[in-house]
Amino acid sequence: MPFGTNPIVPKTKRISVEFLVTQLRDKIRMQVQACASVSACMQRYLTEADLHRPGLALTGYTHLFAWKRVQVLGNTECEYLENLPPVAQREAFGNLTQFEIPVMFVTHGNELGPHLLEMAEAAGIPVFTTHTETIKFMYLLRDFLEDQFALQTIVHGAMVDVYGIGILITGKAGIGKSEVALDLVERGHRLVADDVVTLTRKNNVLMAAATDINKHFMEVRGLGIIDIMSMFGIRAVRYQKRLEVLLELYLWDEITEIDRTGLERKREAILDVEVPVIQLPITPGKNITVIAEVVAMNYLLNNYGYDAARTFQERIKTRIAQKTKTGNNGPKRFVDYFEGDVE
């Protein structure tokens, strides 16, 4: 397999607060309003996806304060500050501003007093407010940050969407991966990426995409580069798809053990996410495109709780048990009585 030696790197090592706020407004459609230190947003960077609610730090215990993370002040933190005298408010908030916090978000429509915003401005800490509920805000923000700092790797293959199932076709160079993908596209399926496929781990799911260079382009040996979107239309491409099945193409004499029943499912770990593997030997005359479609439909059946291999195995066990009781040898005809087939 080509996945063990591929480098694993984070999608990005850091993002600016300015980029974060812009994406929250444009991509997530969240209303956030700046309160302090807007000019510092370009100089403040985030380096991790975790969030932090600084309730304990406000009380003065800062020994384990995760100040490098996004700080979220919800109802609890804001009500705690409001119930303190002005001098105590400054002292409590000063427990935070003594650190180079990248950004603070005040949620649920809460507001910080002008004197606290002045302290944040003086410390160069950007402060934003939003009317979004704290739990919802943290969920959306964490999802975005996990995507930005997700681990990713690059693999060689052809990624296609077949009946809604993401299949990564792999194999040695020249074995016919692109030709199979092209045939699938011609049959109405969708291309995600050809040759160079980026895999990104999002939570416990692998998302596949093309690069910014090779998106919707394909190389066919002997023909050259073709543009799938221009040739087959926008419905023939996808920019991202979850990876669900690996389809490995082999020459027949290169693989010694071939699974003929499907009972022993092989799996491959990519970025610590296990993906089922189908090893398919190539022989002249074998229609790999149709087999790829069957792989996708069989995967759908398995997800709906039907396993053909295990159903067939149970049928054999039942027949063996009946043979032991009755002594009847050999299979019998499925149809008890032919009524005739007259045209």
C-alpha positions as a printed Julia matrix, in Angstrom:
343×3 Matrix{Float64}:
   0.0     0.0     0.0
   1.25    3.53   -0.77
  -0.12    5.15    2.37
   2.38    4.19    5.04
   5.25    6.31    3.72
   3.29    9.4     2.71
   4.04   12.47    4.83
   1.32   13.54    7.26
   1.15   17.27    7.84
  -1.42   19.68    9.3
  -3.56   21.49    6.77
  -2.21   24.75    8.18
   0.09   25.58   11.09
  -1.49   28.87   12.04
  -4.26   31.25   11.01
  -4.66   34.93   11.77
  -7.54   36.26   13.82
  -8.46   38.43   10.86
  -8.84   35.33    8.67
 -10.88   33.6    11.38
 -13.33   36.49   11.74
 -13.68   36.86    7.98
 -14.48   33.16    7.59
 -16.99   33.26   10.43
 -18.83   36.04    8.67
 -18.57   34.76    5.09
 -18.58   30.96    5.36
 -20.49   30.27    8.57
 -22.78   33.33    8.22
 -22.27   34.34   11.84
 -22.68   37.91   13.02
 -19.64   38.97   15.04
 -18.93   42.56   15.99
 -15.56   44.0    16.92
 -15.28   45.73   20.3
 -11.55   46.25   20.85
  -8.15   46.02   19.13
  -9.33   45.5    15.58
  -5.93   46.57   14.28
  -4.26   43.73   16.21
  -6.19   41.01   14.37
  -3.53   40.72   11.67
  -0.75   40.19   14.22
  -2.58   37.66   16.4
  -2.47   34.01   15.32
  -4.17   30.77   16.35
  -2.12   27.58   16.39
  -4.62   25.02   17.72
  -8.27   24.09   17.34
  -9.2    23.82   21.03
 -11.3    26.5    22.73
 -11.18   27.68   26.32
 -13.63   29.25   28.76
 -11.54   31.23   31.27
 -13.85   31.0    34.26
 -11.2    29.74   36.66
  -8.61   32.18   35.35
 -10.93   35.09   36.19
 -10.81   34.03   39.84
  -7.03   34.28   39.83
  -5.93   30.71   39.25
  -3.85   30.95   36.08
  -1.36   28.14   36.68
  -2.93   25.94   33.97
  -4.51   28.74   31.96
  -4.57   27.78   28.26
  -4.14   31.38   27.08
  -2.98   30.47   23.54
  -6.47   29.26   22.66
  -9.57   31.2    21.65
 -11.19   32.5    24.84
 -14.98   32.29   25.0
 -16.84   34.37   27.6
 -20.41   33.15   27.97
 -23.19   33.85   30.47
 -21.26   32.42   33.42
 -18.11   34.49   32.9
 -19.98   37.71   32.09
 -22.37   37.39   35.03
 -19.44   36.72   37.33
 -17.77   39.95   36.2
 -20.99   41.96   36.46
 -21.5    40.92   40.08
 -18.07   42.23   41.1
 -17.32   45.8    42.16
 -15.55   47.88   39.47
 -12.14   47.5    41.11
 -12.56   43.74   41.45
 -13.73   43.57   37.82
 -10.49   45.16   36.67
  -8.46   42.81   38.84
 -10.31   39.72   37.56
 -10.11   40.8    33.93
  -6.46   41.69   34.42
  -5.82   38.02   35.16
  -6.59   37.46   31.47
  -5.07   40.52   29.84
  -1.64   39.83   31.34
  -1.34   37.03   28.75
  -1.02   37.44   24.97
  -4.45   35.98   24.28
  -5.08   35.71   20.51
  -8.77   36.67   20.63
 -11.82   36.81   22.92
 -15.41   36.15   21.92
 -18.27   37.34   24.12
 -21.34   35.24   23.31
 -25.09   35.14   23.9
 -25.5    38.89   23.44
 -23.4    39.71   26.51
 -21.22   42.81   26.63
 -18.12   43.81   28.53
 -17.99   47.16   30.28
 -16.11   50.07   28.63
 -13.37   49.94   31.28
 -12.74   46.24   30.52
 -12.65   46.89   26.78
 -10.07   49.61   27.42
  -7.92   47.05   29.22
  -8.21   44.67   26.25
  -7.38   47.51   23.85
  -4.32   48.44   25.86
  -3.17   44.79   25.88
  -3.79   44.44   22.12
  -6.31   41.62   22.6
  -9.07   41.58   19.95
 -12.55   41.28   21.46
 -15.67   40.38   19.46
 -19.29   39.95   20.48
 -21.99   37.72   19.0
 -25.62   37.0    19.79
 -25.11   33.31   19.07
 -25.62   31.01   22.05
 -22.4    29.88   23.69
 -22.76   26.14   23.03
 -23.76   26.66   19.4
 -20.99   29.21   18.87
 -18.36   26.88   20.31
 -19.62   23.98   18.17
 -19.44   26.0    14.94
 -16.11   27.57   15.8
 -14.52   24.29   16.86
 -15.74   22.6    13.68
 -14.14   25.33   11.57
 -10.85   25.26   13.51
 -10.64   21.46   13.41
 -10.94   21.67    9.65
  -8.19   24.3     9.44
  -5.76   22.35   11.65
  -6.77   18.88   10.47
  -4.07   16.39    9.5
  -3.79   15.63    5.81
  -1.75   13.58    3.4
  -1.43   13.23   -0.37
  -1.9     9.89   -2.15
  -1.67    8.7    -5.73
  -4.91    7.46   -7.25
  -8.26    8.41   -8.73
 -11.12    9.47   -6.46
 -14.66    9.04   -7.75
 -18.19    9.31   -6.39
 -20.09    6.18   -7.43
 -23.76    6.1    -6.38
 -22.87    8.45   -3.54
 -20.01    6.25   -2.27
 -16.51    7.69   -2.31
 -14.12    5.18   -3.91
 -10.37    5.74   -4.15
  -8.92    3.69   -7.01
  -5.26    2.87   -6.35
  -2.57    0.78   -7.99
   0.82    1.06   -9.64
   1.44    3.67  -12.33
  -0.04    2.77  -15.72
  -2.39    0.06  -14.46
  -5.47    1.98  -15.64
  -6.79    4.0   -12.69
  -7.61    7.09  -14.73
  -9.2     5.03  -17.5
 -11.53    3.37  -14.98
 -12.4     6.76  -13.49
 -13.05    8.16  -16.97
 -15.33    5.24  -17.81
 -17.24    5.81  -14.55
 -17.69    9.49  -15.39
 -18.96    8.55  -18.85
 -21.55    6.29  -17.14
 -22.85    9.22  -15.08
 -20.7     9.12  -11.95
 -18.56   11.99  -10.66
 -14.84   12.68  -10.53
 -13.34   14.14   -7.35
  -9.62   14.03   -8.17
  -7.25   12.26  -10.52
  -3.61   11.33   -9.96
  -3.04   13.54   -6.88
  -5.63   13.19   -4.11
  -5.48   15.08   -0.81
  -6.96   13.26    2.19
  -7.95   15.31    5.22
  -9.1    13.83    8.52
 -12.21   15.63    9.75
 -13.22   14.23   13.15
 -13.15   10.47   12.37
 -13.86   10.83    8.65
 -11.48   11.09    5.69
 -12.42   13.79    3.21
 -10.87   13.58   -0.27
 -10.33   16.5    -2.63
  -8.23   17.56   -5.56
  -5.48   20.16   -5.32
  -5.93   23.72   -6.54
  -3.97   22.74   -9.67
  -5.5    19.44  -10.81
  -9.16   19.94   -9.88
 -11.48   18.46  -12.57
  -8.47   17.72  -14.83
  -7.46   14.19  -15.78
  -4.46   12.64  -17.49
  -5.14    9.76  -19.87
  -1.99    8.04  -21.14
  -1.67    8.43  -24.87
  -4.32   11.16  -24.96
  -2.99   13.75  -22.55
  -4.77   16.18  -20.23
  -8.53   16.52  -20.49
 -10.96   18.81  -18.65
 -13.76   16.66  -17.23
 -15.99   19.59  -16.26
 -15.78   21.22  -19.69
 -16.27   17.92  -21.48
 -19.0    16.26  -19.39
 -20.51   19.22  -17.51
 -20.64   20.4   -13.92
 -22.58   17.29  -12.83
 -19.54   15.13  -13.64
 -17.3    16.61  -10.9
 -17.25   17.02   -7.15
 -14.81   19.15   -5.21
 -14.89   16.97   -2.09
 -16.15   13.55   -1.03
 -15.87   11.28    1.96
 -13.53    8.32    1.39
 -15.41    5.1     2.12
 -13.78    2.33    0.05
 -10.29    1.67   -1.3
 -10.26   -0.22   -4.59
  -6.76   -1.59   -5.27
  -5.99   -2.72   -8.79
  -3.39   -5.48   -9.2
  -2.09   -7.56  -12.06
  -3.33  -11.11  -11.64
   0.13  -12.63  -11.09
   1.1   -10.01   -8.47
  -1.34  -11.12   -5.79
  -1.2   -14.62   -4.33
  -4.21  -14.63   -2.0
  -7.55  -13.43   -3.31
 -10.67  -13.17   -1.15
 -13.39  -15.1    -2.97
 -16.18  -14.84   -0.4
 -15.93  -11.39    1.15
 -16.08  -12.81    4.68
 -12.61  -11.61    5.64
 -12.71   -7.87    5.19
  -9.34   -6.21    4.81
  -8.97   -2.69    6.17
  -6.29   -0.02    5.75
  -5.53    2.7     8.31
  -5.04    6.16    6.81
  -4.48    9.0     9.27
  -5.65    6.52   11.94
  -9.0     6.05   10.18
  -9.69    2.5     8.99
 -11.1     2.15    5.47
 -12.3    -1.13    3.87
 -10.1    -2.4     1.04
 -11.14   -4.34   -2.05
  -8.21   -5.97   -3.86
  -9.13   -6.48   -7.5
  -6.87   -8.47   -9.85
  -6.76   -7.25  -13.47
  -7.19   -9.7   -16.33
  -8.01   -9.14  -20.02
 -11.72   -8.72  -20.6
 -12.62   -7.92  -17.0
 -14.98   -4.93  -16.78
 -13.5    -2.97  -13.88
 -16.02   -0.16  -14.25
 -19.0    -2.42  -13.64
 -17.19   -4.05  -10.71
 -16.57   -0.58   -9.22
 -20.31    0.11   -9.45
 -21.03   -3.23   -7.76
 -18.52   -2.38   -5.01
 -20.44    0.83   -4.31
 -23.85   -0.89   -4.31
 -22.57   -3.71   -2.09
 -21.21   -1.12    0.35
 -24.65    0.5     0.45
 -26.27   -2.88    1.12
 -23.84   -3.51    3.98
 -24.7    -0.14    5.49
 -28.37   -1.07    5.37
 -27.62   -4.29    7.24
 -27.5    -6.83    4.4
 -24.31   -8.86    3.94
 -24.49  -11.2     0.95
 -21.39  -13.17    1.97
 -22.71  -13.9     5.47
 -26.18  -14.68    4.14
 -24.66  -17.22    1.74
 -22.56  -18.65    4.59
 -25.65  -19.11    6.77
 -27.41  -20.86    3.88
 -24.5   -23.31    3.56
 -24.54  -23.97    7.31
 -28.25  -24.65    7.18
 -27.82  -27.1     4.28
 -25.02  -28.94    6.11
 -27.24  -29.25    9.18
 -30.12  -30.62    7.05
 -27.79  -33.08    5.35
 -26.68  -34.38    8.74
 -30.3   -35.03    9.75
 -31.74  -36.34    6.47
 -28.68  -37.76    4.7
 -29.68  -35.96    1.5
 -26.58  -35.31   -0.61
 -25.96  -32.51   -3.1
 -27.85  -29.32   -3.87
 -31.42  -29.47   -5.07
 -33.19  -27.37   -7.63
 -34.47  -24.05   -6.36
 -37.7   -24.28   -8.39
 -39.86  -27.24   -7.37
 -42.05  -27.18  -10.48
 -41.49  -25.59  -13.9
 -44.79  -24.26  -15.16
 -43.34  -23.75  -18.6
 -41.88  -20.78  -20.4
 -43.97  -20.34  -23.51
 -43.52  -17.17  -25.56
